[in-house]
Amino acid sequence: MIPRSAAIPKTPSWQRQMARSFTRLSTLLEWLDIDRQKLPFECDDSSSFPLRVTLDFASRMRNGDAGDPLLQQVLPLQQESAVVDGYSQDPVGDMNAAVSQGVFQKYNGRALLITTAACAIHCRYCFRRHFPYQQQHLEQQLCDQTLEKLNVPDISEIILSGGDPLTLNDQRLAQLLLQLKQLPYLKRLRIHTRMPVILPSRVTPELVEMLRTFPLPVTIVLHINHPNELDKRVATVLHQLRHSGTHILNQAVLLKGINDSSGVLKELCEKSFDMGVLPYYVHQLDKVHGSAHFQVSRERTLELEEQLRKTLPGYLLPRFVTEIAGENSKVPINLFNH
Ligand SMILES: *Cc1c(COP(=O)(O)O)cnc(C)c1O
Ligand code: SF4
């Protein structure tokens, strides 16, 4: 007789944990001991971009503190529905850069793949929150037509993006990597993900091994905005990833009330470096509809960059950049005037 456990394919525990994320505001607030009546702002239970956060990430929020910098990143506010001049659905012109379904090329040498629409967290300021994922993510397997588009001398780096590419299971990732490693012009692979921080259990031994054996250099670009996002568990999985030979960088988004202070940014750069992560970018927020209340002024951003420059060694100083539709790279904020 076949044992029951052998007949049913086992769902990895990280997928079960992801399914158990907080998706209801009342449950999250109750769990954090926060009285909704006392919140200084109105929340929106019925947002079309609903609340989503893992237990891991929520456990790093401070109990009873409605102003917590991690909580602020996920709380759906009424304010998001405000229509603000200059804010739009596709502020960075991504839609104009599609070369094939799920494949975008805006910059020389690099193609970005929208591997999935799923994320383990819904970040309120996300520039992809209005993205038409249904039409614009890759199919299960890269089709011949897509592979043909990627198989050109001009594409030496492929960036797996989304959504979050590490929400794909190991099998799907393995399939994708197998297809990519057959591209003769490819020199580098990059993975843009929040998963090692949002759901550390996603970093399975199988994933680490897959990255270790990939024949090209692999860079993981994380997205950490505040030092409180980092704890011992995150440190452990980042160490495992580093051990597999991957480079790890971080891009943060500058967010009003969350990390718009030189003290917080300095601590973020130093603490992540302690865990093997090099600061890469601090992005000025893209003007996506619903995010205006997070915007930090250009003057303040320049001031923060200057303060950091004075306190950190050069290699720990992230590049402060903005994205301008039609430009062929991210643009250093001090070069951009408007
Ligand atoms: C940001 C981005 C990249 C990567 O840019 P780097 O400056 O190399 O990190 C590539 N493609 C698209 C569409 C991007 O938005
Ligand atoms: S993890 Fe990244 S893609 Fe997903 S909601 Fe957050 S910022 Fe957007």
Coordinates of C-alpha atoms and ligand atoms in Angstrom, one line a residue:
M1 CA 0.0 0.0 0.0
I2 CA 1.3 3.5 -0.9
P3 CA 1.5 5.7 2.2
R4 CA -0.8 8.7 2.0
S5 CA 2.1 11.1 2.2
A6 CA 3.7 9.6 -0.9
A7 CA 0.5 9.9 -3.0
I8 CA 0.0 13.6 -2.4
P9 CA 2.7 15.9 -3.6
K10 CA 3.8 17.9 -0.6
T11 CA 3.3 21.6 -0.7
P12 CA 6.6 23.3 0.5
S13 CA 6.1 24.9 3.9
W14 CA 6.9 28.4 2.6
Q15 CA 3.9 28.1 0.3
R16 CA 1.6 27.2 3.1
Q17 CA 3.0 30.1 5.1
M18 CA 2.4 32.4 2.2
A19 CA -1.2 31.2 2.0
R20 CA -1.6 32.0 5.7
S21 CA -0.6 35.7 5.3
F22 CA -2.7 38.5 6.8
T23 CA -5.2 39.7 4.2
R24 CA -7.7 41.3 6.6
L25 CA -7.1 44.6 8.1
S26 CA -9.1 43.8 11.3
T27 CA -7.1 40.6 11.9
L28 CA -3.8 42.4 11.5
L29 CA -4.7 45.3 13.7
E30 CA -6.0 43.0 16.4
W31 CA -2.9 40.9 16.2
L32 CA -0.8 44.0 16.7
D33 CA -3.0 45.3 19.5
I34 CA -3.9 48.4 17.6
D35 CA -7.4 49.9 18.2
R36 CA -8.8 50.9 14.8
Q37 CA -10.9 53.6 16.4
K38 CA -7.8 55.4 17.5
L39 CA -5.9 55.4 14.2
P40 CA -5.0 58.9 13.1
F41 CA -6.1 58.1 9.5
E42 CA -8.9 56.4 7.7
C43 CA -8.2 52.9 6.4
D44 CA -9.8 51.3 3.3
D45 CA -11.0 47.7 3.6
S46 CA -12.2 47.4 0.1
S47 CA -9.1 48.6 -1.9
S48 CA -8.7 47.0 -5.3
F49 CA -5.1 46.4 -4.2
P50 CA -5.9 44.5 -1.0
L51 CA -3.9 44.3 2.2
R52 CA -1.3 41.4 2.1
V53 CA 1.5 40.8 4.5
T54 CA 3.2 37.7 5.8
L55 CA 3.4 36.7 9.5
D56 CA 7.2 37.0 9.3
F57 CA 7.1 40.6 8.3
A58 CA 4.3 41.5 10.6
S59 CA 6.2 40.0 13.5
R60 CA 8.9 42.7 13.0
M61 CA 6.3 45.4 13.5
R62 CA 6.0 47.0 17.0
N63 CA 3.0 46.1 19.0
G64 CA 0.5 48.8 19.6
D65 CA 2.3 51.3 17.3
A66 CA 0.1 52.6 14.4
G67 CA 3.1 54.6 13.2
D68 CA 5.4 51.6 12.8
P69 CA 7.5 52.0 9.6
L70 CA 6.8 48.4 8.5
L71 CA 3.1 48.7 9.1
Q72 CA 3.0 52.0 7.2
Q73 CA 4.2 50.1 4.1
V74 CA 1.2 47.8 4.0
L75 CA -1.8 49.7 5.5
P76 CA -4.4 50.5 2.9
L77 CA -5.4 54.1 3.5
Q78 CA -8.4 56.1 2.2
Q79 CA -5.9 58.7 1.0
E80 CA -4.9 56.4 -1.8
S81 CA -8.0 57.1 -3.7
A82 CA -7.2 60.8 -3.9
V83 CA -6.6 62.0 -7.4
V84 CA -3.4 64.0 -7.4
D85 CA -2.0 66.1 -10.3
G86 CA 1.0 64.5 -12.0
Y87 CA 0.3 60.9 -10.7
S88 CA -0.7 58.3 -13.2
Q89 CA -1.2 54.5 -13.7
D90 CA 2.1 54.0 -15.7
P91 CA 4.4 56.8 -14.6
V92 CA 7.6 55.2 -15.9
G93 CA 6.4 54.3 -19.4
D94 CA 6.8 50.6 -19.0
M95 CA 4.0 49.8 -21.4
N96 CA 6.0 51.3 -24.2
A97 CA 9.0 49.1 -23.5
A98 CA 7.3 45.7 -24.1
V99 CA 9.2 43.6 -26.7
S100 CA 7.1 40.5 -26.3
Q101 CA 4.5 39.3 -23.8
G102 CA 6.1 39.7 -20.3
V103 CA 9.4 40.9 -21.7
F104 CA 10.5 44.6 -21.3
Q105 CA 13.6 46.2 -22.6
K106 CA 14.1 49.8 -21.6
Y107 CA 17.9 49.9 -21.2
N108 CA 20.9 48.7 -23.2
G109 CA 21.9 45.1 -22.6
R110 CA 19.2 44.3 -20.1
A111 CA 15.8 42.6 -20.5
L112 CA 13.3 42.5 -17.7
L113 CA 10.9 39.5 -17.4
I114 CA 7.6 39.8 -15.7
T115 CA 7.6 36.2 -14.4
T116 CA 4.4 36.4 -12.3
A117 CA 1.9 38.8 -10.9
A118 CA 2.1 37.4 -7.3
C119 CA 3.8 39.0 -4.3
A120 CA 3.9 37.9 -0.7
I121 CA 3.4 41.4 0.4
H122 CA 1.4 44.3 -1.1
C123 CA 3.5 47.5 -0.8
R124 CA 1.2 50.4 -0.9
Y125 CA 3.5 52.6 -3.0
C126 CA 4.2 49.9 -5.6
F127 CA 4.6 51.2 -9.1
R128 CA 3.3 48.0 -10.5
R129 CA 0.0 48.1 -8.5
H130 CA -1.9 49.2 -11.6
F131 CA 0.0 46.9 -14.0
P132 CA -2.1 44.9 -16.4
Y133 CA -0.5 41.6 -15.2
Q134 CA -3.2 39.4 -16.8
Q135 CA -2.0 40.4 -20.3
Q136 CA 1.6 41.1 -19.4
H137 CA 3.2 38.2 -17.6
L138 CA 5.1 35.3 -19.0
E139 CA 3.5 32.1 -19.9
Q140 CA 4.4 28.9 -18.0
Q141 CA 7.3 28.2 -20.3
L142 CA 9.1 30.8 -22.4
C143 CA 7.7 30.2 -25.9
D144 CA 10.0 30.0 -28.9
Q145 CA 9.0 33.5 -30.0
T146 CA 10.0 35.0 -26.6
L147 CA 13.3 33.0 -26.6
E148 CA 14.0 34.3 -30.0
K149 CA 13.5 37.9 -28.8
L150 CA 15.9 37.2 -25.9
N151 CA 18.5 35.5 -28.0
V152 CA 20.2 38.6 -29.4
P153 CA 23.7 40.0 -28.8
D154 CA 22.2 43.1 -27.3
I155 CA 20.8 41.2 -24.3
S156 CA 23.6 40.1 -22.0
E157 CA 21.6 40.3 -18.8
I158 CA 18.2 39.0 -17.9
I159 CA 16.3 40.4 -14.9
L160 CA 13.6 38.2 -13.3
S161 CA 11.0 40.6 -11.9
G162 CA 7.3 40.6 -11.4
G163 CA 5.5 40.6 -9.0
D164 CA 8.1 38.6 -7.2
P165 CA 9.8 35.9 -9.1
L166 CA 10.6 33.9 -6.0
T167 CA 6.9 33.3 -5.5
L168 CA 7.3 30.8 -8.3
N169 CA 7.9 27.4 -7.0
D170 CA 11.3 25.7 -7.4
Q171 CA 10.1 23.6 -10.3
R172 CA 9.0 26.6 -12.3
L173 CA 12.1 28.4 -11.5
A174 CA 14.3 25.5 -12.5
Q175 CA 12.4 25.3 -15.8
L176 CA 13.0 29.0 -16.5
L177 CA 16.7 28.8 -15.5
L178 CA 17.1 25.8 -17.8
Q179 CA 15.8 27.8 -20.7
L180 CA 17.8 30.9 -19.9
K181 CA 21.1 29.1 -19.6
Q182 CA 20.8 28.0 -23.2
L183 CA 20.9 31.6 -24.4
P184 CA 24.4 31.9 -25.8
Y185 CA 24.7 35.7 -25.4
L186 CA 23.6 35.8 -21.8
K187 CA 26.4 36.8 -19.4
R188 CA 24.5 37.6 -16.2
L189 CA 21.3 36.8 -14.4
R190 CA 19.6 39.1 -11.9
I191 CA 16.6 38.4 -9.6
H192 CA 14.6 41.3 -8.2
T193 CA 12.9 40.0 -5.1
R194 CA 11.6 40.8 -1.6
M195 CA 11.1 37.2 -0.6
P196 CA 14.2 36.5 1.5
V197 CA 13.0 39.4 3.7
I198 CA 9.3 38.9 3.5
L199 CA 9.3 35.1 3.8
P200 CA 12.7 33.8 4.7
S201 CA 11.6 30.2 4.5
R202 CA 11.3 30.7 0.7
V203 CA 15.1 30.3 0.6
T204 CA 15.0 26.5 0.5
P205 CA 18.2 24.4 0.2
E206 CA 16.9 23.5 -3.4
L207 CA 16.8 27.2 -4.3
V208 CA 20.3 27.9 -2.9
E209 CA 21.6 24.9 -4.9
M210 CA 19.8 26.1 -8.1
L211 CA 21.6 29.4 -7.8
R212 CA 24.9 27.9 -6.9
T213 CA 24.9 25.7 -10.0
F214 CA 23.7 28.3 -12.4
P215 CA 26.6 28.7 -14.9
L216 CA 26.6 32.6 -14.9
P217 CA 27.0 35.1 -12.2
V218 CA 23.8 35.7 -10.3
T219 CA 22.8 38.9 -8.5
I220 CA 19.9 39.2 -6.2
V221 CA 18.6 42.7 -5.8
L222 CA 16.5 42.9 -2.6
H223 CA 14.1 45.6 -1.6
I224 CA 14.5 46.7 2.0
N225 CA 13.3 50.1 3.1
H226 CA 13.9 50.1 6.8
P227 CA 16.5 48.4 9.2
N228 CA 13.6 46.9 11.3
E229 CA 12.9 44.6 8.3
L230 CA 16.1 42.8 9.1
D231 CA 16.3 40.2 11.8
K232 CA 18.3 37.1 12.7
R233 CA 16.2 34.8 10.5
V234 CA 16.8 37.1 7.5
A235 CA 20.5 37.2 8.3
T236 CA 20.6 33.4 8.2
V237 CA 19.1 33.0 4.8
L238 CA 21.1 35.9 3.3
H239 CA 24.2 34.2 4.5
Q240 CA 23.1 31.0 2.8
L241 CA 22.5 32.9 -0.5
R242 CA 25.9 34.6 -0.2
H243 CA 27.4 31.2 0.4
S244 CA 26.0 30.0 -2.9
G245 CA 28.1 32.7 -4.7
T246 CA 25.3 35.1 -5.5
H247 CA 25.9 38.9 -5.1
I248 CA 23.3 40.6 -3.0
L249 CA 22.3 44.3 -3.5
N250 CA 19.6 46.4 -2.0
Q251 CA 17.3 49.0 -3.5
A252 CA 15.1 51.0 -1.2
V253 CA 12.3 53.4 -2.1
L254 CA 12.4 56.8 -0.3
L255 CA 9.1 57.0 1.7
K256 CA 7.9 59.9 3.7
G257 CA 7.5 59.0 7.4
I258 CA 9.2 55.6 6.9
N259 CA 12.8 56.1 5.9
D260 CA 13.2 59.8 5.1
S261 CA 15.8 60.4 7.7
S262 CA 19.6 60.1 7.4
G263 CA 19.7 58.2 10.6
V264 CA 17.4 55.5 9.4
L265 CA 19.1 55.3 5.9
K266 CA 22.5 55.0 7.5
E267 CA 21.4 52.2 9.8
L268 CA 19.8 50.5 6.8
C269 CA 23.0 50.6 4.8
E270 CA 25.1 49.4 7.7
K271 CA 22.8 46.7 9.0
S272 CA 22.2 45.2 5.6
F273 CA 26.0 45.3 4.9
D274 CA 26.5 43.3 8.1
M275 CA 24.3 40.7 6.5
G276 CA 26.3 40.6 3.2
V277 CA 24.2 43.1 1.2
L278 CA 25.6 46.1 -0.6
P279 CA 23.4 49.3 -1.0
Y280 CA 22.6 49.8 -4.6
Y281 CA 19.8 52.4 -5.2
V282 CA 17.6 54.7 -3.2
H283 CA 14.7 55.4 -5.6
Q284 CA 12.7 58.5 -5.6
L285 CA 9.1 57.3 -5.6
D286 CA 7.5 57.0 -9.0
K287 CA 4.5 59.1 -9.3
V288 CA 2.0 56.3 -9.4
H289 CA -1.6 57.0 -8.6
G290 CA -2.4 56.4 -4.9
S291 CA 1.1 57.0 -3.5
A292 CA 1.3 60.8 -3.3
H293 CA 1.3 60.8 0.5
F294 CA 4.6 58.9 0.5
Q295 CA 6.4 61.4 -1.7
V296 CA 9.6 63.1 -0.4
S297 CA 10.6 66.4 -2.1
R298 CA 13.6 66.6 -4.4
E299 CA 15.2 69.1 -2.0
R300 CA 14.9 66.8 0.9
T301 CA 16.2 63.9 -1.1
L302 CA 19.3 65.8 -2.1
E303 CA 19.8 66.8 1.5
L304 CA 19.6 63.2 2.7
E305 CA 22.0 62.1 0.0
E306 CA 24.5 64.8 1.1
Q307 CA 24.1 63.8 4.8
L308 CA 24.8 60.1 4.0
R309 CA 27.8 61.0 1.8
K310 CA 29.3 62.6 4.9
T311 CA 28.8 59.7 7.2
L312 CA 29.2 56.5 5.2
P313 CA 32.2 55.0 3.3
G314 CA 31.8 55.4 -0.4
Y315 CA 31.0 51.8 -1.0
L316 CA 28.1 51.9 1.4
L317 CA 26.5 54.9 -0.3
P318 CA 23.5 54.0 -2.4
R319 CA 22.9 55.9 -5.7
F320 CA 19.9 58.2 -5.3
V321 CA 18.0 57.9 -8.6
T322 CA 14.8 58.7 -10.3
E323 CA 13.2 57.1 -13.3
I324 CA 12.1 59.2 -16.2
A325 CA 10.1 57.7 -19.0
G326 CA 12.1 57.6 -22.2
E327 CA 15.6 57.9 -20.6
N328 CA 18.0 55.0 -21.2
S329 CA 19.0 54.5 -17.6
K330 CA 17.9 55.5 -14.1
V331 CA 18.9 59.1 -13.6
P332 CA 20.9 60.4 -10.6
I333 CA 18.6 62.7 -8.8
N334 CA 21.2 65.5 -8.6
L335 CA 21.4 65.6 -12.4
F336 CA 17.7 65.9 -12.8
N337 CA 16.1 69.3 -12.6
H338 CA 12.4 70.1 -12.9
Ligands
LIG1 C1 15.3 49.4 -13.4 C2 15.2 48.6 -14.6 C3 16.2 47.9 -15.1 C4 17.5 47.7 -14.3 O1 18.3 48.9 -14.3 P1 19.7 48.9 -13.6 O2 20.0 50.4 -13.5 O3 20.6 48.1 -14.4 O4 19.5 48.3 -12.2 C5 16.1 47.2 -16.2 N1 14.9 47.2 -16.9 C6 13.9 48.0 -16.5 C7 12.6 48.0 -17.3 C8 14.0 48.7 -15.3 O5 12.9 49.4 -14.9
SF4_2 S1 7.1 43.2 -3.5 FE1 7.8 44.6 -5.1 S2 6.4 44.2 -6.8 FE2 5.5 43.3 -5.0 S3 4.1 44.9 -4.2 FE3 6.1 45.1 -3.1 S4 7.2 46.6 -4.4 FE4 5.5 45.8 -5.6

